[in-house]
Structure formats: C-alpha cells, structure tokens
PDB file of C-alpha atoms in Angstrom:
ATOM      1  CA  GLN A   1     -68.191  17.114  57.686  1.00  0.00           C
ATOM      2  CA  LYS A   2     -69.901  14.129  56.082  1.00  0.00           C
ATOM      3  CA  GLU A   3     -73.270  14.766  54.494  1.00  0.00           C
ATOM      4  CA  VAL A   4     -74.915  11.952  56.442  1.00  0.00           C
ATOM      5  CA  GLU A   5     -73.411  10.702  59.677  1.00  0.00           C
ATOM      6  CA  GLN A   6     -74.197   7.593  61.656  1.00  0.00           C
ATOM      7  CA  ASN A   7     -72.500   5.884  64.553  1.00  0.00           C
ATOM      8  CA  SER A   8     -70.930   2.791  62.997  1.00  0.00           C
ATOM      9  CA  GLY A   9     -71.551   0.701  66.090  1.00  0.00           C
ATOM     10  CA  PRO A  10     -71.708  -2.123  66.709  1.00  0.00           C
ATOM     11  CA  LEU A  11     -74.813  -1.514  68.793  1.00  0.00           C
ATOM     12  CA  SER A  12     -75.839  -4.451  70.935  1.00  0.00           C
ATOM     13  CA  VAL A  13     -79.380  -4.648  72.293  1.00  0.00           C
ATOM     14  CA  PRO A  14     -81.034  -7.450  74.289  1.00  0.00           C
ATOM     15  CA  GLU A  15     -83.900  -9.269  72.633  1.00  0.00           C
ATOM     16  CA  GLY A  16     -87.208  -7.613  73.441  1.00  0.00           C
ATOM     17  CA  ALA A  17     -85.672  -4.197  74.169  1.00  0.00           C
ATOM     18  CA  ILE A  18     -85.884  -1.020  72.117  1.00  0.00           C
ATOM     19  CA  ALA A  19     -83.089  -0.367  69.628  1.00  0.00           C
ATOM     20  CA  SER A  20     -82.435   3.292  68.862  1.00  0.00           C
ATOM     21  CA  LEU A  21     -80.512   4.267  65.747  1.00  0.00           C
ATOM     22  CA  ASN A  22     -79.506   7.835  65.021  1.00  0.00           C
ATOM     23  CA  CYS A  23     -78.522   9.847  61.978  1.00  0.00           C
ATOM     24  CA  THR A  24     -77.590  13.480  61.388  1.00  0.00           C
ATOM     25  CA  TYR A  25     -77.346  15.276  58.063  1.00  0.00           C
ATOM     26  CA  SER A  26     -75.673  18.483  57.006  1.00  0.00           C
ATOM     27  CA  ASP A  27     -77.785  19.734  54.081  1.00  0.00           C
ATOM     28  CA  ARG A  28     -80.701  21.850  55.276  1.00  0.00           C
ATOM     29  CA  GLY A  29     -82.239  21.451  51.836  1.00  0.00           C
ATOM     30  CA  SER A  30     -82.791  17.755  52.485  1.00  0.00           C
ATOM     31  CA  GLN A  31     -86.374  16.767  51.849  1.00  0.00           C
ATOM     32  CA  SER A  32     -86.790  13.007  52.068  1.00  0.00           C
ATOM     33  CA  PHE A  33     -85.333  10.621  54.609  1.00  0.00           C
ATOM     34  CA  PHE A  34     -85.049   6.874  54.451  1.00  0.00           C
ATOM     35  CA  TRP A  35     -83.966   3.951  56.557  1.00  0.00           C
ATOM     36  CA  TYR A  36     -82.658   0.871  54.784  1.00  0.00           C
ATOM     37  CA  ARG A  37     -81.748  -2.450  56.353  1.00  0.00           C
ATOM     38  CA  GLN A  38     -78.900  -4.505  54.939  1.00  0.00           C
ATOM     39  CA  TYR A  39     -78.197  -8.065  56.000  1.00  0.00           C
ATOM     40  CA  SER A  40     -74.659  -9.318  55.554  1.00  0.00           C
ATOM     41  CA  GLY A  41     -74.049 -10.227  51.920  1.00  0.00           C
ATOM     42  CA  LYS A  42     -77.385  -8.828  50.778  1.00  0.00           C
ATOM     43  CA  SER A  43     -78.623  -5.625  49.186  1.00  0.00           C
ATOM     44  CA  PRO A  44     -80.199  -2.729  51.106  1.00  0.00           C
ATOM     45  CA  GLU A  45     -83.963  -2.940  51.529  1.00  0.00           C
ATOM     46  CA  LEU A  46     -86.234  -0.054  52.417  1.00  0.00           C
ATOM     47  CA  ILE A  47     -87.772  -0.104  55.897  1.00  0.00           C
ATOM     48  CA  MET A  48     -89.151   3.381  56.392  1.00  0.00           C
ATOM     49  CA  SER A  49     -89.418   6.724  54.681  1.00  0.00           C
ATOM     50  CA  ILE A  50     -90.307  10.011  56.368  1.00  0.00           C
ATOM     51  CA  TYR A  51     -90.842  13.434  54.870  1.00  0.00           C
ATOM     52  CA  SER A  52     -92.197  15.708  57.595  1.00  0.00           C
ATOM     53  CA  ASN A  53     -91.289  16.499  61.167  1.00  0.00           C
ATOM     54  CA  GLY A  54     -92.530  14.167  63.848  1.00  0.00           C
ATOM     55  CA  ASP A  55     -92.980  10.438  64.182  1.00  0.00           C
ATOM     56  CA  LYS A  56     -94.056   7.827  61.683  1.00  0.00           C
ATOM     57  CA  GLU A  57     -94.893   4.341  62.876  1.00  0.00           C
ATOM     58  CA  ASP A  58     -94.992   1.093  60.925  1.00  0.00           C
ATOM     59  CA  GLY A  59     -95.369  -2.025  63.016  1.00  0.00           C
ATOM     60  CA  ARG A  60     -92.417  -2.323  65.366  1.00  0.00           C
ATOM     61  CA  PHE A  61     -90.581   0.500  63.602  1.00  0.00           C
ATOM     62  CA  THR A  62     -90.857   4.223  64.297  1.00  0.00           C
ATOM     63  CA  ALA A  63     -88.996   6.874  62.341  1.00  0.00           C
ATOM     64  CA  GLN A  64     -88.525  10.280  63.921  1.00  0.00           C
ATOM     65  CA  LEU A  65     -87.557  13.448  62.068  1.00  0.00           C
ATOM     66  CA  ASN A  66     -86.461  16.799  63.442  1.00  0.00           C
ATOM     67  CA  LYS A  67     -85.487  19.110  60.594  1.00  0.00           C
ATOM     68  CA  ALA A  68     -84.516  21.980  62.901  1.00  0.00           C
ATOM     69  CA  SER A  69     -81.910  19.756  64.532  1.00  0.00           C
ATOM     70  CA  GLN A  70     -81.121  17.961  61.248  1.00  0.00           C
ATOM     71  CA  TYR A  71     -81.686  14.668  62.965  1.00  0.00           C
ATOM     72  CA  VAL A  72     -83.511  11.500  62.028  1.00  0.00           C
ATOM     73  CA  SER A  73     -83.804   8.351  64.082  1.00  0.00           C
ATOM     74  CA  LEU A  74     -85.209   4.855  63.892  1.00  0.00           C
ATOM     75  CA  LEU A  75     -86.648   3.005  66.872  1.00  0.00           C
ATOM     76  CA  ILE A  76     -87.186  -0.724  66.778  1.00  0.00           C
ATOM     77  CA  ARG A  77     -89.494  -2.004  69.505  1.00  0.00           C
ATOM     78  CA  ASP A  78     -89.485  -5.571  70.801  1.00  0.00           C
ATOM     79  CA  SER A  79     -86.164  -6.236  69.068  1.00  0.00           C
ATOM     80  CA  GLN A  80     -85.777  -9.682  67.523  1.00  0.00           C
ATOM     81  CA  PRO A  81     -82.613 -11.554  66.538  1.00  0.00           C
ATOM     82  CA  SER A  82     -83.783 -11.201  62.928  1.00  0.00           C
ATOM     83  CA  ASP A  83     -83.348  -7.429  63.311  1.00  0.00           C
ATOM     84  CA  SER A  84     -79.571  -7.941  63.496  1.00  0.00           C
ATOM     85  CA  ALA A  85     -78.266  -6.120  60.427  1.00  0.00           C
ATOM     86  CA  THR A  86     -76.665  -2.884  59.288  1.00  0.00           C
ATOM     87  CA  TYR A  87     -79.071   0.049  59.150  1.00  0.00           C
ATOM     88  CA  LEU A  88     -78.397   2.740  56.583  1.00  0.00           C
ATOM     89  CA  CYS A  89     -79.749   6.257  56.794  1.00  0.00           C
ATOM     90  CA  ALA A  90     -80.262   8.056  53.458  1.00  0.00           C
ATOM     91  CA  VAL A  91     -81.385  11.542  52.516  1.00  0.00           C
ATOM     92  CA  ASN A  92     -82.083  13.454  49.370  1.00  0.00           C
ATOM     93  CA  ARG A  93     -82.432  17.061  48.513  1.00  0.00           C
ATOM     94  CA  TYR A  94     -85.566  18.728  47.267  1.00  0.00           C
ATOM     95  CA  GLY A  95     -85.836  18.281  43.516  1.00  0.00           C
ATOM     96  CA  ASN A  96     -82.946  15.828  43.380  1.00  0.00           C
ATOM     97  CA  GLU A  97     -83.404  12.087  43.112  1.00  0.00           C
ATOM     98  CA  LYS A  98     -79.870  11.372  44.264  1.00  0.00           C
ATOM     99  CA  LEU A  99     -79.844   9.542  47.614  1.00  0.00           C
ATOM    100  CA  THR A 100     -76.859  10.089  49.884  1.00  0.00           C
ATOM    101  CA  PHE A 101     -76.218   7.318  52.372  1.00  0.00           C
ATOM    102  CA  GLY A 102     -74.550   7.218  55.732  1.00  0.00           C
ATOM    103  CA  THR A 103     -72.011   4.487  56.384  1.00  0.00           C
ATOM    104  CA  GLY A 104     -74.493   2.526  58.463  1.00  0.00           C
ATOM    105  CA  THR A 105     -74.880   1.294  62.034  1.00  0.00           C
ATOM    106  CA  ARG A 106     -74.363  -2.388  62.712  1.00  0.00           C
ATOM    107  CA  LEU A 107     -77.032  -3.649  65.114  1.00  0.00           C
ATOM    108  CA  THR A 108     -76.813  -6.932  66.976  1.00  0.00           C
ATOM    109  CA  ILE A 109     -79.775  -8.268  68.946  1.00  0.00           C
ATOM    110  CA  ILE A 110     -78.626 -10.533  71.752  1.00  0.00           C
ATOM    111  CA  PRO A 111     -80.986 -13.455  72.503  1.00  0.00           C
TER     112      PRO A 111
ATOM    113  CA  ASP B   1     -93.082  -8.001  39.722  1.00  0.00           C
ATOM    114  CA  ALA B   2     -89.443  -8.725  39.081  1.00  0.00           C
ATOM    115  CA  GLY B   3     -87.032  -6.537  40.950  1.00  0.00           C
ATOM    116  CA  VAL B   4     -83.867  -4.934  39.659  1.00  0.00           C
ATOM    117  CA  ILE B   5     -81.831  -7.615  37.926  1.00  0.00           C
ATOM    118  CA  GLN B   6     -78.045  -7.479  37.852  1.00  0.00           C
ATOM    119  CA  SER B   7     -75.431  -9.658  36.211  1.00  0.00           C
ATOM    120  CA  PRO B   8     -73.002 -11.131  36.817  1.00  0.00           C
ATOM    121  CA  ARG B   9     -73.570 -11.756  40.525  1.00  0.00           C
ATOM    122  CA  HIS B  10     -69.916 -12.542  41.084  1.00  0.00           C
ATOM    123  CA  GLU B  11     -66.878 -11.722  38.969  1.00  0.00           C
ATOM    124  CA  VAL B  12     -63.231 -12.406  39.567  1.00  0.00           C
ATOM    125  CA  THR B  13     -60.898 -10.868  37.041  1.00  0.00           C
ATOM    126  CA  GLU B  14     -57.263 -10.047  36.611  1.00  0.00           C
ATOM    127  CA  MET B  15     -55.917  -6.539  36.835  1.00  0.00           C
ATOM    128  CA  GLY B  16     -56.017  -4.820  33.479  1.00  0.00           C
ATOM    129  CA  GLN B  17     -59.004  -6.719  32.167  1.00  0.00           C
ATOM    130  CA  GLU B  18     -62.257  -5.082  31.113  1.00  0.00           C
ATOM    131  CA  VAL B  19     -65.263  -5.619  33.338  1.00  0.00           C
ATOM    132  CA  THR B  20     -68.856  -5.042  32.246  1.00  0.00           C
ATOM    133  CA  LEU B  21     -71.690  -5.071  34.763  1.00  0.00           C
ATOM    134  CA  ARG B  22     -75.288  -5.185  33.579  1.00  0.00           C
ATOM    135  CA  CYS B  23     -78.574  -4.021  34.999  1.00  0.00           C
ATOM    136  CA  LYS B  24     -82.239  -4.306  34.136  1.00  0.00           C
ATOM    137  CA  PRO B  25     -84.338  -1.829  36.155  1.00  0.00           C
ATOM    138  CA  ILE B  26     -87.866  -2.409  37.367  1.00  0.00           C
ATOM    139  CA  SER B  27     -90.290  -1.906  34.502  1.00  0.00           C
ATOM    140  CA  GLY B  28     -91.825   1.556  34.562  1.00  0.00           C
ATOM    141  CA  HIS B  29     -89.102   3.092  36.677  1.00  0.00           C
ATOM    142  CA  ASN B  30     -87.604   6.116  34.986  1.00  0.00           C
ATOM    143  CA  SER B  31     -84.478   6.584  37.097  1.00  0.00           C
ATOM    144  CA  LEU B  32     -81.520   4.244  37.401  1.00  0.00           C
ATOM    145  CA  PHE B  33     -78.602   4.467  39.798  1.00  0.00           C
ATOM    146  CA  TRP B  34     -75.214   2.774  40.044  1.00  0.00           C
ATOM    147  CA  TYR B  35     -73.759   2.585  43.559  1.00  0.00           C
ATOM    148  CA  ARG B  36     -70.505   1.084  44.803  1.00  0.00           C
ATOM    149  CA  GLN B  37     -70.137  -0.289  48.329  1.00  0.00           C
ATOM    150  CA  THR B  38     -66.907  -0.912  50.197  1.00  0.00           C
ATOM    151  CA  MET B  39     -66.164  -1.380  53.869  1.00  0.00           C
ATOM    152  CA  MET B  40     -64.100   1.785  53.967  1.00  0.00           C
ATOM    153  CA  ARG B  41     -66.360   4.175  52.061  1.00  0.00           C
ATOM    154  CA  GLY B  42     -69.831   2.687  52.406  1.00  0.00           C
ATOM    155  CA  LEU B  43     -72.375   3.205  49.635  1.00  0.00           C
ATOM    156  CA  GLU B  44     -71.271   5.755  47.068  1.00  0.00           C
ATOM    157  CA  LEU B  45     -73.330   6.944  44.127  1.00  0.00           C
ATOM    158  CA  LEU B  46     -71.359   6.624  40.914  1.00  0.00           C
ATOM    159  CA  ILE B  47     -73.895   7.854  38.372  1.00  0.00           C
ATOM    160  CA  TYR B  48     -77.602   8.134  37.825  1.00  0.00           C
ATOM    161  CA  PHE B  49     -79.840   8.331  34.791  1.00  0.00           C
ATOM    162  CA  ASN B  50     -83.281   9.790  34.328  1.00  0.00           C
ATOM    163  CA  ASN B  51     -85.223   8.707  31.255  1.00  0.00           C
ATOM    164  CA  ASN B  52     -82.011   7.120  29.932  1.00  0.00           C
ATOM    165  CA  VAL B  53     -80.057  10.387  30.166  1.00  0.00           C
ATOM    166  CA  PRO B  54     -77.088  10.682  32.547  1.00  0.00           C
ATOM    167  CA  ILE B  55     -77.931  13.352  35.112  1.00  0.00           C
ATOM    168  CA  ASP B  56     -75.089  13.207  37.615  1.00  0.00           C
ATOM    169  CA  ASP B  57     -71.831  11.356  37.020  1.00  0.00           C
ATOM    170  CA  SER B  58     -69.805  13.260  39.586  1.00  0.00           C
ATOM    171  CA  GLY B  59     -69.233  10.082  41.551  1.00  0.00           C
ATOM    172  CA  MET B  60     -67.528   8.220  38.726  1.00  0.00           C
ATOM    173  CA  PRO B  61     -64.010   7.790  40.101  1.00  0.00           C
ATOM    174  CA  GLU B  62     -62.027   8.261  36.920  1.00  0.00           C
ATOM    175  CA  ASP B  63     -61.963   7.778  33.191  1.00  0.00           C
ATOM    176  CA  ARG B  64     -61.602   4.049  33.571  1.00  0.00           C
ATOM    177  CA  PHE B  65     -65.274   3.953  34.517  1.00  0.00           C
ATOM    178  CA  SER B  66     -68.080   4.494  32.026  1.00  0.00           C
ATOM    179  CA  ALA B  67     -71.823   3.873  32.097  1.00  0.00           C
ATOM    180  CA  LYS B  68     -74.473   3.720  29.443  1.00  0.00           C
ATOM    181  CA  MET B  69     -78.213   3.355  29.297  1.00  0.00           C
ATOM    182  CA  PRO B  70     -79.171   2.693  25.689  1.00  0.00           C
ATOM    183  CA  ASN B  71     -82.839   2.102  26.529  1.00  0.00           C
ATOM    184  CA  ALA B  72     -85.263   2.112  29.445  1.00  0.00           C
ATOM    185  CA  SER B  73     -84.659  -1.535  30.305  1.00  0.00           C
ATOM    186  CA  PHE B  74     -80.892  -1.872  30.228  1.00  0.00           C
ATOM    187  CA  SER B  75     -77.762  -0.233  31.594  1.00  0.00           C
ATOM    188  CA  THR B  76     -74.104  -1.142  31.757  1.00  0.00           C
ATOM    189  CA  LEU B  77     -71.207  -0.073  33.948  1.00  0.00           C
ATOM    190  CA  LYS B  78     -67.816  -0.717  32.413  1.00  0.00           C
ATOM    191  CA  ILE B  79     -64.395  -0.618  34.011  1.00  0.00           C
ATOM    192  CA  GLN B  80     -61.423  -0.624  31.648  1.00  0.00           C
ATOM    193  CA  PRO B  81     -58.742  -1.379  32.682  1.00  0.00           C
ATOM    194  CA  SER B  82     -59.690  -2.817  36.055  1.00  0.00           C
ATOM    195  CA  GLU B  83     -57.498  -2.405  39.136  1.00  0.00           C
ATOM    196  CA  PRO B  84     -57.469  -4.201  42.509  1.00  0.00           C
ATOM    197  CA  ARG B  85     -58.865  -1.086  44.226  1.00  0.00           C
ATOM    198  CA  ASP B  86     -62.008  -1.474  42.123  1.00  0.00           C
ATOM    199  CA  SER B  87     -62.901  -4.570  44.134  1.00  0.00           C
ATOM    200  CA  ALA B  88     -66.296  -3.832  45.688  1.00  0.00           C
ATOM    201  CA  VAL B  89     -69.972  -4.625  45.459  1.00  0.00           C
ATOM    202  CA  TYR B  90     -71.659  -2.694  42.681  1.00  0.00           C
ATOM    203  CA  PHE B  91     -75.373  -2.122  43.137  1.00  0.00           C
ATOM    204  CA  CYS B  92     -77.813  -1.017  40.511  1.00  0.00           C
ATOM    205  CA  ALA B  93     -81.033   0.572  41.757  1.00  0.00           C
ATOM    206  CA  SER B  94     -84.106   2.067  40.158  1.00  0.00           C
ATOM    207  CA  SER B  95     -86.825   4.481  41.164  1.00  0.00           C
ATOM    208  CA  PRO B  96     -90.209   5.510  39.822  1.00  0.00           C
ATOM    209  CA  GLY B  97     -89.272   9.058  40.697  1.00  0.00           C
ATOM    210  CA  ALA B  98     -90.718  11.854  42.754  1.00  0.00           C
ATOM    211  CA  LEU B  99     -94.219  10.376  42.857  1.00  0.00           C
ATOM    212  CA  SER B 100     -92.848   7.611  45.081  1.00  0.00           C
ATOM    213  CA  GLY B 101     -91.032  10.086  47.281  1.00  0.00           C
ATOM    214  CA  ASN B 102     -87.872   9.164  45.405  1.00  0.00           C
ATOM    215  CA  THR B 103     -87.718   5.712  46.975  1.00  0.00           C
ATOM    216  CA  ILE B 104     -85.074   3.578  45.284  1.00  0.00           C
ATOM    217  CA  TYR B 105     -85.001  -0.202  45.010  1.00  0.00           C
ATOM    218  CA  PHE B 106     -81.744  -2.107  44.849  1.00  0.00           C
ATOM    219  CA  GLY B 107     -80.697  -5.118  42.842  1.00  0.00           C
ATOM    220  CA  GLU B 108     -78.818  -8.007  44.448  1.00  0.00           C
ATOM    221  CA  GLY B 109     -75.454  -6.521  43.528  1.00  0.00           C
ATOM    222  CA  SER B 110     -72.445  -7.590  41.499  1.00  0.00           C
ATOM    223  CA  TRP B 111     -69.512  -8.699  43.662  1.00  0.00           C
ATOM    224  CA  LEU B 112     -66.321  -7.757  41.855  1.00  0.00           C
ATOM    225  CA  THR B 113     -62.867  -8.976  42.812  1.00  0.00           C
ATOM    226  CA  VAL B 114     -59.875  -7.754  40.825  1.00  0.00           C
ATOM    227  CA  VAL B 115     -56.680  -9.698  41.502  1.00  0.00           C
TER     228      VAL B 115
END
C-alpha cells in the first residue's frame, strides 16, 4: 500500500463547476496535510495546508480533512481553465519534516 | 524575497559523466530537501538536511548519489557516474520548519537528461 494515494486522472470538469480531488494516506501518525498545484514544466506550489479535522476555505479552494477515515480532499469552486494542472497531495508525520507526496491527479477544466 | 534557487536549470550529459546540481535555499530556512520527479514514480524525497546536517538519506538510490550542505546557504547533489535512468527533474526545496507547519517551498528544478 502506498503511503499517499491519489487517483491519477485525468479528471475533466466543465468550466464553472466544482472540481473534487481526493487523497488517502496510510500513516495514522500523519499530522500535516498539504495540497500543491503543479503546472506542466513547472515546480509544485503550495495551495492549501490543513492540520485539523474539518474544512478550511481559502477563496475558491476548500480543503477537507477526516483523520478517522485517513482522507483529505480539495474542492475547487467555479473552476477556471487556469486551474488545469496536476494536484499533489502531501502529508507528514508528527515531529518529522519529511513530506511524502502522492503521484498527483491531473485536472483539466473544459471551457 | 528570492525563492529557492537551483542551477543548472537544464543539463544534458553523457552516461558515465559526473553531474553536480546546486541549490541555494530561502534565507532563514533551516531545512533543505532534495526531491526527484519522474513520470513513473512521482516526487520522491532523496535526502533532507536540518541545520546543515543530513537527517534522512534513505531515499538516495545508491552510492552513485551524494549530497552535501557545507553551509546554510548552499547544497549540492552529485551523481557519479551518471546513468540514463537518472534522467529526471531534481527539485530542491526549503522550509522554515515546524513553526510554519512544515510547509516546504520548491525551486524551479534542474532538468537532467543522461544520454
């Protein structure tokens, strides 16, 4: 079992709709959870971080964390073509700075 | 503030040659990470340093790979001898540590092709 699992996609969503990206992790000691966006040929950039159960909203983005189910998700509202990218889920363990990444979900927003 | 700076941005080299990748972390960040990204394996952590000391090098694939951090503002990743399977994007990243929730910030990457 991979430490961090994501559906590789591609996930296609019409412009203006909600894109839902999912991630599961295997280590119950995981403490911090991150979503990074990576455009083709570019480096990953941080979108959201979440540390406690529940929802965290930032603009059009909402991160959701459920530690009991070992599940973290990212919702993108009012999807725009500029949201087309690969989204990487990352987690780290309490007391450990090492971030473990999933393989990413490729999202395409269809105009 | 300047971000993480990596060089070279692109390198094409012949099998057997030595490759040295360089990284300057964000000033004030005390942790530095080297990641490798390929289509097949995604982003893999090779090694990370805290306060210039290697903490976890379990991801270093084999003895051909070595990394150093002689001071807080510079790190190198060396591959000797290089092989075609080393072709990948190598990212350096830095973090201010736990106070930032362990958020890490990536450089632009070094695109390595070994022919």
